[in-house]
Short mmCIF file of C-alpha atoms in Angstrom, two decimals:
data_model
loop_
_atom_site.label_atom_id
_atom_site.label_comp_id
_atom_site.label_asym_id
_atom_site.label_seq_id
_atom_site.Cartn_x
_atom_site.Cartn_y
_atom_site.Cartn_z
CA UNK A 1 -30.13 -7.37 0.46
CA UNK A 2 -27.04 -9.21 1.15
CA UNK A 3 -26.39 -12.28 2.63
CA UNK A 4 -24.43 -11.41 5.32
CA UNK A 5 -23.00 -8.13 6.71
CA UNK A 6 -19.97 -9.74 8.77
CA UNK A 7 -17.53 -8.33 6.69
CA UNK A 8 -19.21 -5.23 6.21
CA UNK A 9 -18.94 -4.73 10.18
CA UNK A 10 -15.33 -5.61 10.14
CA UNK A 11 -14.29 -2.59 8.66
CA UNK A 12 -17.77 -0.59 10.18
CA UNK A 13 -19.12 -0.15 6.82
CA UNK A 14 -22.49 -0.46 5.00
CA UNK A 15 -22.67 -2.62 1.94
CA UNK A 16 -23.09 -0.03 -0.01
CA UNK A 17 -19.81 1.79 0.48
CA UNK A 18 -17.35 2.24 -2.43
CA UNK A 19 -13.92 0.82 -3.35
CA UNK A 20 -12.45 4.17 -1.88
CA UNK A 21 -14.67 4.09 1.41
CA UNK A 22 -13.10 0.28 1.82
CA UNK A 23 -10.02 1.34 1.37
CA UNK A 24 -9.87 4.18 4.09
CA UNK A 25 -11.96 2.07 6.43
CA UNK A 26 -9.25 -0.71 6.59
CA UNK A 27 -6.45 1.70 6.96
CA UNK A 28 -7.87 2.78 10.37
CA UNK A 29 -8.69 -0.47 11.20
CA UNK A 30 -5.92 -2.04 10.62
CA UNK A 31 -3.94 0.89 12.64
CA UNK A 32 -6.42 -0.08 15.49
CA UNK A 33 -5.80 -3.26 16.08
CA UNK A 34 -2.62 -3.86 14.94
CA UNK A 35 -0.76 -6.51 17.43
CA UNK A 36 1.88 -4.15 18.27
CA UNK A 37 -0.01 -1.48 19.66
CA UNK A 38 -1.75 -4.25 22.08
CA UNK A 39 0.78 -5.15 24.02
CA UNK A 40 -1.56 -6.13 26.85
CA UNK A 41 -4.28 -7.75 25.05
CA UNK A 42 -2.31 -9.42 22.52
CA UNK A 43 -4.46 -12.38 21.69
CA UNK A 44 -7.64 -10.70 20.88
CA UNK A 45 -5.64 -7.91 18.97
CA UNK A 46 -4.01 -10.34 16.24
CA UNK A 47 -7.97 -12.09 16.04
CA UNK A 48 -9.71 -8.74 15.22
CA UNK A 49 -6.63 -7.81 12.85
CA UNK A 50 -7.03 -10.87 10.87
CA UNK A 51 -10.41 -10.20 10.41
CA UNK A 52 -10.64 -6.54 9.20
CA UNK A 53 -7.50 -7.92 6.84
CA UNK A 54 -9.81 -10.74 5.59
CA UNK A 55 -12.84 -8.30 5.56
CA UNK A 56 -10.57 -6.52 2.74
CA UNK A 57 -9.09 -9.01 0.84
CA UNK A 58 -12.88 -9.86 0.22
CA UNK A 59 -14.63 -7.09 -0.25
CA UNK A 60 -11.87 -4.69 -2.10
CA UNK A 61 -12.19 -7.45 -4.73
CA UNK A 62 -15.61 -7.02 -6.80
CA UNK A 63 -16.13 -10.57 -7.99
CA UNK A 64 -14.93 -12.07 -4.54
CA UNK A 65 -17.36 -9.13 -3.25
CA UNK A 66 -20.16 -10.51 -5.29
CA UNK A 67 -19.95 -13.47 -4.63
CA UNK A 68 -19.93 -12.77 -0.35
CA UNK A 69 -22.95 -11.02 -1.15
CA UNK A 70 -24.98 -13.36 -2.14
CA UNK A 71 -24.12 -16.50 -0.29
CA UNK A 72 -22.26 -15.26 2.63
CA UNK A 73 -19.03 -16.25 4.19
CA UNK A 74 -19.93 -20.04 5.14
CA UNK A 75 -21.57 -20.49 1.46
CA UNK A 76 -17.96 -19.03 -0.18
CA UNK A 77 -15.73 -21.30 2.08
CA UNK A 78 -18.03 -23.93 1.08
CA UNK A 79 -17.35 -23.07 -2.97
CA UNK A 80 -21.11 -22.68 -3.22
CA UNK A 81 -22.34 -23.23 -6.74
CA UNK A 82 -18.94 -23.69 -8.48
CA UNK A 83 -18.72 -23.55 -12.04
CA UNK A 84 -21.39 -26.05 -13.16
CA UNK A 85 -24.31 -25.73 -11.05
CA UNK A 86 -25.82 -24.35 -7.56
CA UNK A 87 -25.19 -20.64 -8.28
CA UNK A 88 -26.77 -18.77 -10.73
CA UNK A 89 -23.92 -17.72 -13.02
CA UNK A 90 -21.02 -20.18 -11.37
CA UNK A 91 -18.08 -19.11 -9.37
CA UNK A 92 -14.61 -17.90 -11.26
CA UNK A 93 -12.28 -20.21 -11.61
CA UNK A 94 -14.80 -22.69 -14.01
CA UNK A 95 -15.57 -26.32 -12.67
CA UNK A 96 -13.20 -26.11 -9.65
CA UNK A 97 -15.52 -23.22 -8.19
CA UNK A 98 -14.42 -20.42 -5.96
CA UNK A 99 -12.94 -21.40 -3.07
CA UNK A 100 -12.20 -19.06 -0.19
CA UNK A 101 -9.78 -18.60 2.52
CA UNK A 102 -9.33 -16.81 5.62
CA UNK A 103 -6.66 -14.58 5.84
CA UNK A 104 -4.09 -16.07 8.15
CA UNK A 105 -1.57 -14.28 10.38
CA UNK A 106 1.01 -14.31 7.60
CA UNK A 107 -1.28 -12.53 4.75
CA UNK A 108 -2.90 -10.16 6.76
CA UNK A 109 0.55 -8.55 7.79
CA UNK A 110 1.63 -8.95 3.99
CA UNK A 111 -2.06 -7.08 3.37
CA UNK A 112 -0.63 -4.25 5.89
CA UNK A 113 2.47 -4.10 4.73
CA UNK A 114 0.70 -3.04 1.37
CA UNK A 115 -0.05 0.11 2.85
CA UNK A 116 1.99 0.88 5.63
CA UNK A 117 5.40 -0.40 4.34
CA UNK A 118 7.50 -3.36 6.44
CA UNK A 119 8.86 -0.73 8.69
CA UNK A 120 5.46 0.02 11.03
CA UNK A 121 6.46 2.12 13.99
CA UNK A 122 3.43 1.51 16.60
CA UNK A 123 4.88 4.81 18.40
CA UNK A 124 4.65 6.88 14.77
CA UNK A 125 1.05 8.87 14.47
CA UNK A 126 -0.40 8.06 11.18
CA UNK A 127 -3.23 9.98 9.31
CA UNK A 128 -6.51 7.89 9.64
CA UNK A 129 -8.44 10.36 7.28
CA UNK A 130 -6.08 9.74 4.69
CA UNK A 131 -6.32 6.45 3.62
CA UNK A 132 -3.38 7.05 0.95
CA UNK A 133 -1.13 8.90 3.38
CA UNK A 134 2.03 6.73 4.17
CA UNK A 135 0.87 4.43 1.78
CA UNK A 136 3.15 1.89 0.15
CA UNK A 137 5.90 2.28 2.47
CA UNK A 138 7.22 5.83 2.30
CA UNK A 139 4.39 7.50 1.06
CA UNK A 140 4.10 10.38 -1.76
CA UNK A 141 7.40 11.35 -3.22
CA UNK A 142 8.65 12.36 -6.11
CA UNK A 143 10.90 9.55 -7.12
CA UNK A 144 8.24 7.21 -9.05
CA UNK A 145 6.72 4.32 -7.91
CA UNK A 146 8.88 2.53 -5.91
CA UNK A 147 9.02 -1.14 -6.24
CA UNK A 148 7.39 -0.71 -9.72
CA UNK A 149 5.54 -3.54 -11.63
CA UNK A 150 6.83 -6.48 -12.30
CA UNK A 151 6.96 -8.01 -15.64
CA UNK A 152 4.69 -9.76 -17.79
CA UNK A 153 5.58 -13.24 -17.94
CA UNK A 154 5.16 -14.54 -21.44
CA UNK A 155 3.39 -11.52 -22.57
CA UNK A 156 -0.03 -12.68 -21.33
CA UNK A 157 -1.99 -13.22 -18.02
CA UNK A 158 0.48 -11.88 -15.93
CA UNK A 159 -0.08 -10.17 -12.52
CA UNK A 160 0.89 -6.86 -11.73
CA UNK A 161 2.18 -6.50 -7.93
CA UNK A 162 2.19 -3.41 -7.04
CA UNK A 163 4.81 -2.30 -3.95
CA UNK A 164 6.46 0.53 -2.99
CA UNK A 165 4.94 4.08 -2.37
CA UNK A 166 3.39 6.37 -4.85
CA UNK A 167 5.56 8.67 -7.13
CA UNK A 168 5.15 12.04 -8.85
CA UNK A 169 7.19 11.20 -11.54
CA UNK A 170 5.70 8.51 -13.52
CA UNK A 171 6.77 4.64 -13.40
CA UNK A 172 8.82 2.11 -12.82
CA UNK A 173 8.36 -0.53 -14.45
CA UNK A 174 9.63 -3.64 -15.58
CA UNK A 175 8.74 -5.15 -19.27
CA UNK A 176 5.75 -6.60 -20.73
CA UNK A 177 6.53 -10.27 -22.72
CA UNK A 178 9.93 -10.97 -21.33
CA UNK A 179 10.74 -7.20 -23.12
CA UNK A 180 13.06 -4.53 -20.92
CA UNK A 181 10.84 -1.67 -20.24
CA UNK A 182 11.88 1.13 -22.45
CA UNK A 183 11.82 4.77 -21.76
CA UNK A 184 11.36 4.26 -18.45
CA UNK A 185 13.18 4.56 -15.26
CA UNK A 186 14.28 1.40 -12.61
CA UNK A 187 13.05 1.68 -9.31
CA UNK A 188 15.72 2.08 -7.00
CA UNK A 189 16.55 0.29 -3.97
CA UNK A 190 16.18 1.69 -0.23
CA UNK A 191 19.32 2.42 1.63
CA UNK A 192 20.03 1.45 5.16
CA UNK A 193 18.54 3.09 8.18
CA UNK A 194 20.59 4.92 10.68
CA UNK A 195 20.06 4.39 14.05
CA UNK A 196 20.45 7.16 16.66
CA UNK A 197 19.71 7.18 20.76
CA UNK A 198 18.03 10.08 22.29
CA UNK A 199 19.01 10.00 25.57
CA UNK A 200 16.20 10.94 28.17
CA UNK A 201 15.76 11.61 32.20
CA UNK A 202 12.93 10.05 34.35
CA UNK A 203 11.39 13.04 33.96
CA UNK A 204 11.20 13.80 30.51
CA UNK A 205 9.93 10.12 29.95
CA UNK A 206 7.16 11.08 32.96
CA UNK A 207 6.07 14.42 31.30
CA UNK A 208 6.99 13.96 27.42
CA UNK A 209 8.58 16.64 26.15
CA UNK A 210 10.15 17.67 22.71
CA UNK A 211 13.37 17.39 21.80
CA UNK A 212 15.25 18.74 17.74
CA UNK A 213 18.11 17.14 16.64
CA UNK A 214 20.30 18.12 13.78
CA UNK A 215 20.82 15.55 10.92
CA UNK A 216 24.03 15.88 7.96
CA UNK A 217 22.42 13.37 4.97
CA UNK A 218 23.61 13.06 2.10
CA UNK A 219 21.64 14.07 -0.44
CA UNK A 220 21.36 14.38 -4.43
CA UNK A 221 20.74 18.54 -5.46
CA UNK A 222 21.40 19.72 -9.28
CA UNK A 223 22.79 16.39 -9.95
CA UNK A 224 25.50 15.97 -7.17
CA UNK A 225 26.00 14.45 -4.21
CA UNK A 226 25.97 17.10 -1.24
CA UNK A 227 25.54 17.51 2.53
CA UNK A 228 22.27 18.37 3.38
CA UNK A 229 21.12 19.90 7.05
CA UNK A 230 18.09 19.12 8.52
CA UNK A 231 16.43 20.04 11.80
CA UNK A 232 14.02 17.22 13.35
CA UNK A 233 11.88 17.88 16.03
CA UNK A 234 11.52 14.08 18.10
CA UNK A 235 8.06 14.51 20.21
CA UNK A 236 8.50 12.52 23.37
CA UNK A 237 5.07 11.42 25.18
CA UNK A 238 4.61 10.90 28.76
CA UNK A 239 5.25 7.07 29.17
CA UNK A 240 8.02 6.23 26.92
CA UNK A 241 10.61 4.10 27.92
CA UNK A 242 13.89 2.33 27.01
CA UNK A 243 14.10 0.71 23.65
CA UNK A 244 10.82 2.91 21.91
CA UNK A 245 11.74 3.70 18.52
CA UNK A 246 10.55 7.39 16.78
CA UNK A 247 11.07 6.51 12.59
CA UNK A 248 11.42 9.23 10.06
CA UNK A 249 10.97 7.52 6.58
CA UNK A 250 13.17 8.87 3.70
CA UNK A 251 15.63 11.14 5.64
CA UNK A 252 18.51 9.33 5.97
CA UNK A 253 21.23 8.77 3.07
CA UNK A 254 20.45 9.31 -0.55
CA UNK A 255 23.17 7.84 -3.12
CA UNK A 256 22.71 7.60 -6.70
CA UNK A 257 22.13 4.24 -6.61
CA UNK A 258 19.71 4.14 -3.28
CA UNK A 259 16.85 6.05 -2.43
CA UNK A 260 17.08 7.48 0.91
CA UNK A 261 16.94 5.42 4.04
CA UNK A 262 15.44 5.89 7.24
CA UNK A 263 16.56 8.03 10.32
CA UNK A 264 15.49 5.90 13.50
CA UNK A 265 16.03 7.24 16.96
CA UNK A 266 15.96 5.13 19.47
CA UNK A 267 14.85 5.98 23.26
CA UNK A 268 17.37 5.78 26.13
CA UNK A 269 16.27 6.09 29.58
CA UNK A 270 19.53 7.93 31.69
CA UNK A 271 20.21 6.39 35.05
CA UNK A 272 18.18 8.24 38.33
CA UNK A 273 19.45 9.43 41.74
CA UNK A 274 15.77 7.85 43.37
CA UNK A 275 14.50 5.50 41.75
CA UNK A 276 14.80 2.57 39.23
CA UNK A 277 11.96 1.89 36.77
CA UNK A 278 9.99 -1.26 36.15
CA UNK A 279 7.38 -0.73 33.36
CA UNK A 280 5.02 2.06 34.94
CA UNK A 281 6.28 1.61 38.44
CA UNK A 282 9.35 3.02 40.22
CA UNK A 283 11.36 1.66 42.67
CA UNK A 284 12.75 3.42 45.33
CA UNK A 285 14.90 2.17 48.17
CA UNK A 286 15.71 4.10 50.98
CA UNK A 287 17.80 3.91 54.35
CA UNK A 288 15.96 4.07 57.65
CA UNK A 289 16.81 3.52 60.97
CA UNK A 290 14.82 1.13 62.48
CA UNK A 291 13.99 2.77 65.39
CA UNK A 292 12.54 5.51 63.06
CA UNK A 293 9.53 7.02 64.13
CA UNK A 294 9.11 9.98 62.35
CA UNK A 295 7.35 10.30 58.62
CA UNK A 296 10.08 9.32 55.68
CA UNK A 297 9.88 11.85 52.85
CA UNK A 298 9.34 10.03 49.66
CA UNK A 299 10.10 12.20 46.72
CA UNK A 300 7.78 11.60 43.17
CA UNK A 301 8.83 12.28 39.44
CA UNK A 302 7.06 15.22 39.30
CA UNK A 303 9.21 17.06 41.71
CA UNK A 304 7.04 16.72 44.93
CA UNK A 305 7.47 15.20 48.13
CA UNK A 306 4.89 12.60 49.80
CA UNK A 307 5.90 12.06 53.64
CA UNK A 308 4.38 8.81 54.50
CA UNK A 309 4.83 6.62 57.84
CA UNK A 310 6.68 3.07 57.43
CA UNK A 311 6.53 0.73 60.17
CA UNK A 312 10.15 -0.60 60.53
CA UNK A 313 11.25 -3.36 58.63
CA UNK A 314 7.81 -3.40 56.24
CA UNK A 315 7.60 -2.21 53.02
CA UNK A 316 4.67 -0.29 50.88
CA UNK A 317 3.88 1.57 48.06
CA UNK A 318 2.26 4.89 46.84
CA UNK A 319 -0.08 4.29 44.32
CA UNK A 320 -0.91 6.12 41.57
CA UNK A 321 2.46 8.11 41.43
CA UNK A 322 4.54 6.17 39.10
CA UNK A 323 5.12 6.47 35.67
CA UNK A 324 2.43 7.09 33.09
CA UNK A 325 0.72 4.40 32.16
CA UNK A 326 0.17 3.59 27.70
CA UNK A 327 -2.19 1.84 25.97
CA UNK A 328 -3.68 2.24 22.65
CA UNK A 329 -1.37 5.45 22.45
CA UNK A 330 -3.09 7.32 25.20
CA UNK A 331 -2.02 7.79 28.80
CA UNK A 332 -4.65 5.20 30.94
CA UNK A 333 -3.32 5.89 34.51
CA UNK A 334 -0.28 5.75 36.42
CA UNK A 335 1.75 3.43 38.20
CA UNK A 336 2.79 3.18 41.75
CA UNK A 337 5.98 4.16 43.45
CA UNK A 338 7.24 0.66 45.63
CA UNK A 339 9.05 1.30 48.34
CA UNK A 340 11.49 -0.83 49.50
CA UNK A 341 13.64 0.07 52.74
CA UNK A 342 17.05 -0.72 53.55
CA UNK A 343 16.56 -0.96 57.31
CA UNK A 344 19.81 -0.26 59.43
#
């Protein structure tokens, strides 16, 4: 029996899951409520993501685990039973006691950034069922681990932070008592991203579609530095608009001194004949006489024609025939089409 189960339901485990089951449980938390895919419901997003971030920092360590366990979350912020007395056993850290802390804004991003890199595209699909995909910033590769370890100051109780994403060829890492690591290779550094638009109609952005591109990188085969060709396919949902970005991680520029960068594309919406776009709704502004008695044709994204009756000098709207509407990465509706005459 535990003494609470707050943290447990944070991450919508039992408290008998394993480090593994924590792990993968935050991952898809975290990619749930991250702030930037809550663009609506901002507030409430950045609460539940500092939570599932503190549920992690507790319970993915075992002593600070423990410890939660058997006094709680109030009896840990309290320092319950530190070092001398009141718990059974004492808290780490000797007299002084354990004392906890809530994960603020600026750690639980830094706790995200641990496994999703400092680049997160809320547009990019990630792999919930594989809590190691992506991990580290660039995922698996076969250039090491990125980042490395740092050293060991003074030989002794040093910390290792680990950064970077993992490698299939070994370490990097740097020494251990003020010593040069030997034998083994220095991380490299990331290169710079290159930016690319992708321009777009109306339509496109109302129906998605798919569009490849061709990229030239340069890249390091059998020891030189060569051009290397690469097809991308860019997959365009229904929705997008100006300014979303689509990352690819690692396929931009490789040097010998830089591990490749990023290719970002970024979305530009091309002008329309009709209509001009505000968020999910569309403008569209047509000339009428004003002794105009007849239905006015009012033409929709998808290709089709509405004819609708507008008293003169009023405006209206059609609802529901916008743009598609986002949230949470799914299509939730549609916006409306606003009409706004120019009488004459």
């Amino acid at each position: 029996m535990v003494a609470s189960t707050k943290m447990y339901d944070a991450l919508g485990l039992s408290p008998t899951c394993t480090e593994a089951e924590i792990k993968k449980a935050y991952k898809k938390a975290a990619l749930k409520w991250h702030p930037d895919r809550h663009k609506d419901n901002k507030e409430e997003a950045e609460k539940q993501f500092k939570l599932v971030a503190e549920a992690y920092e507790v319970l993915s360590d075992p002593e600070k685990r423990r410890i939660y366990d058997q006094v709680g979350e109030e009896g840990m912020k309290q320092g319950m039973g530190g070092g001398g007395g009141g718990f059974p056993g004492g808290f780490p850290g000797g007299a002084g006691g354990f004392k906890f802390t809530s994960s603020g804004g600026g750690d639980a991003h830094k706790i995200f950034e641990q496994f999703f890199g400092s680049g997160f595209n809320a547009n990019q699909a990630y792999d919930d069922e594989d809590p190691f995909a992506q991990m580290f910033s660039g995922g698996m590769g076969g250039g090491g681990m990125r980042g490395g370890m740092g050293g060991m100051p003074g030989g002794m109780g040093g910390i290792f932070n680990m950064m970077g994403g993992m490698g299939g060829g070994g370490m990097s890492m740097g020494g251990m008592g003020g010593m040069p690591g030997q034998g083994m290779r220095q991380s490299k550094q990331k290169g710079a991203s290159i930016t690319f638009d992708i321009n777009l109609t109306l339509e496109e952005l109302y129906t998605g579609c798919t569009k490849k591109r061709k990229l030239t990188r340069k890249r390091i085969e059998g020891g030189r530095l060569v051009d290397s060709a690469k097809i991308v396919e860019v997959n365009v949902l229904p929705g997008w608009k100006s300014g979303t970005k689509v990352t690819f991680a690692g396929e931009g520029d490789e040097s010998p001194t830089q591990a490749a960068g990023d290719i970002i594309f970024v979305v530009k919406e091309l002008p329309h004949k009709d209509f001009t776009r505000d968020g999910a709704d569309l403008i569209y502004k047509p000339t009428i006489s004003k002794s105009n008695t007849a239905p006015v044709p009012i033409p929709t994204p998808e290709g089709k024609t509405v004819r609708i009756n507008i008293p003169s000098g009023t405006t209206t709207s059609l609802p529901d025939h916008g743009m598609p509407r986002r949230k949470e990465g799914r299509v939730i509706g549609k916006g409306d089409i606003l009409i706004r005459p120019v009488w004459k």
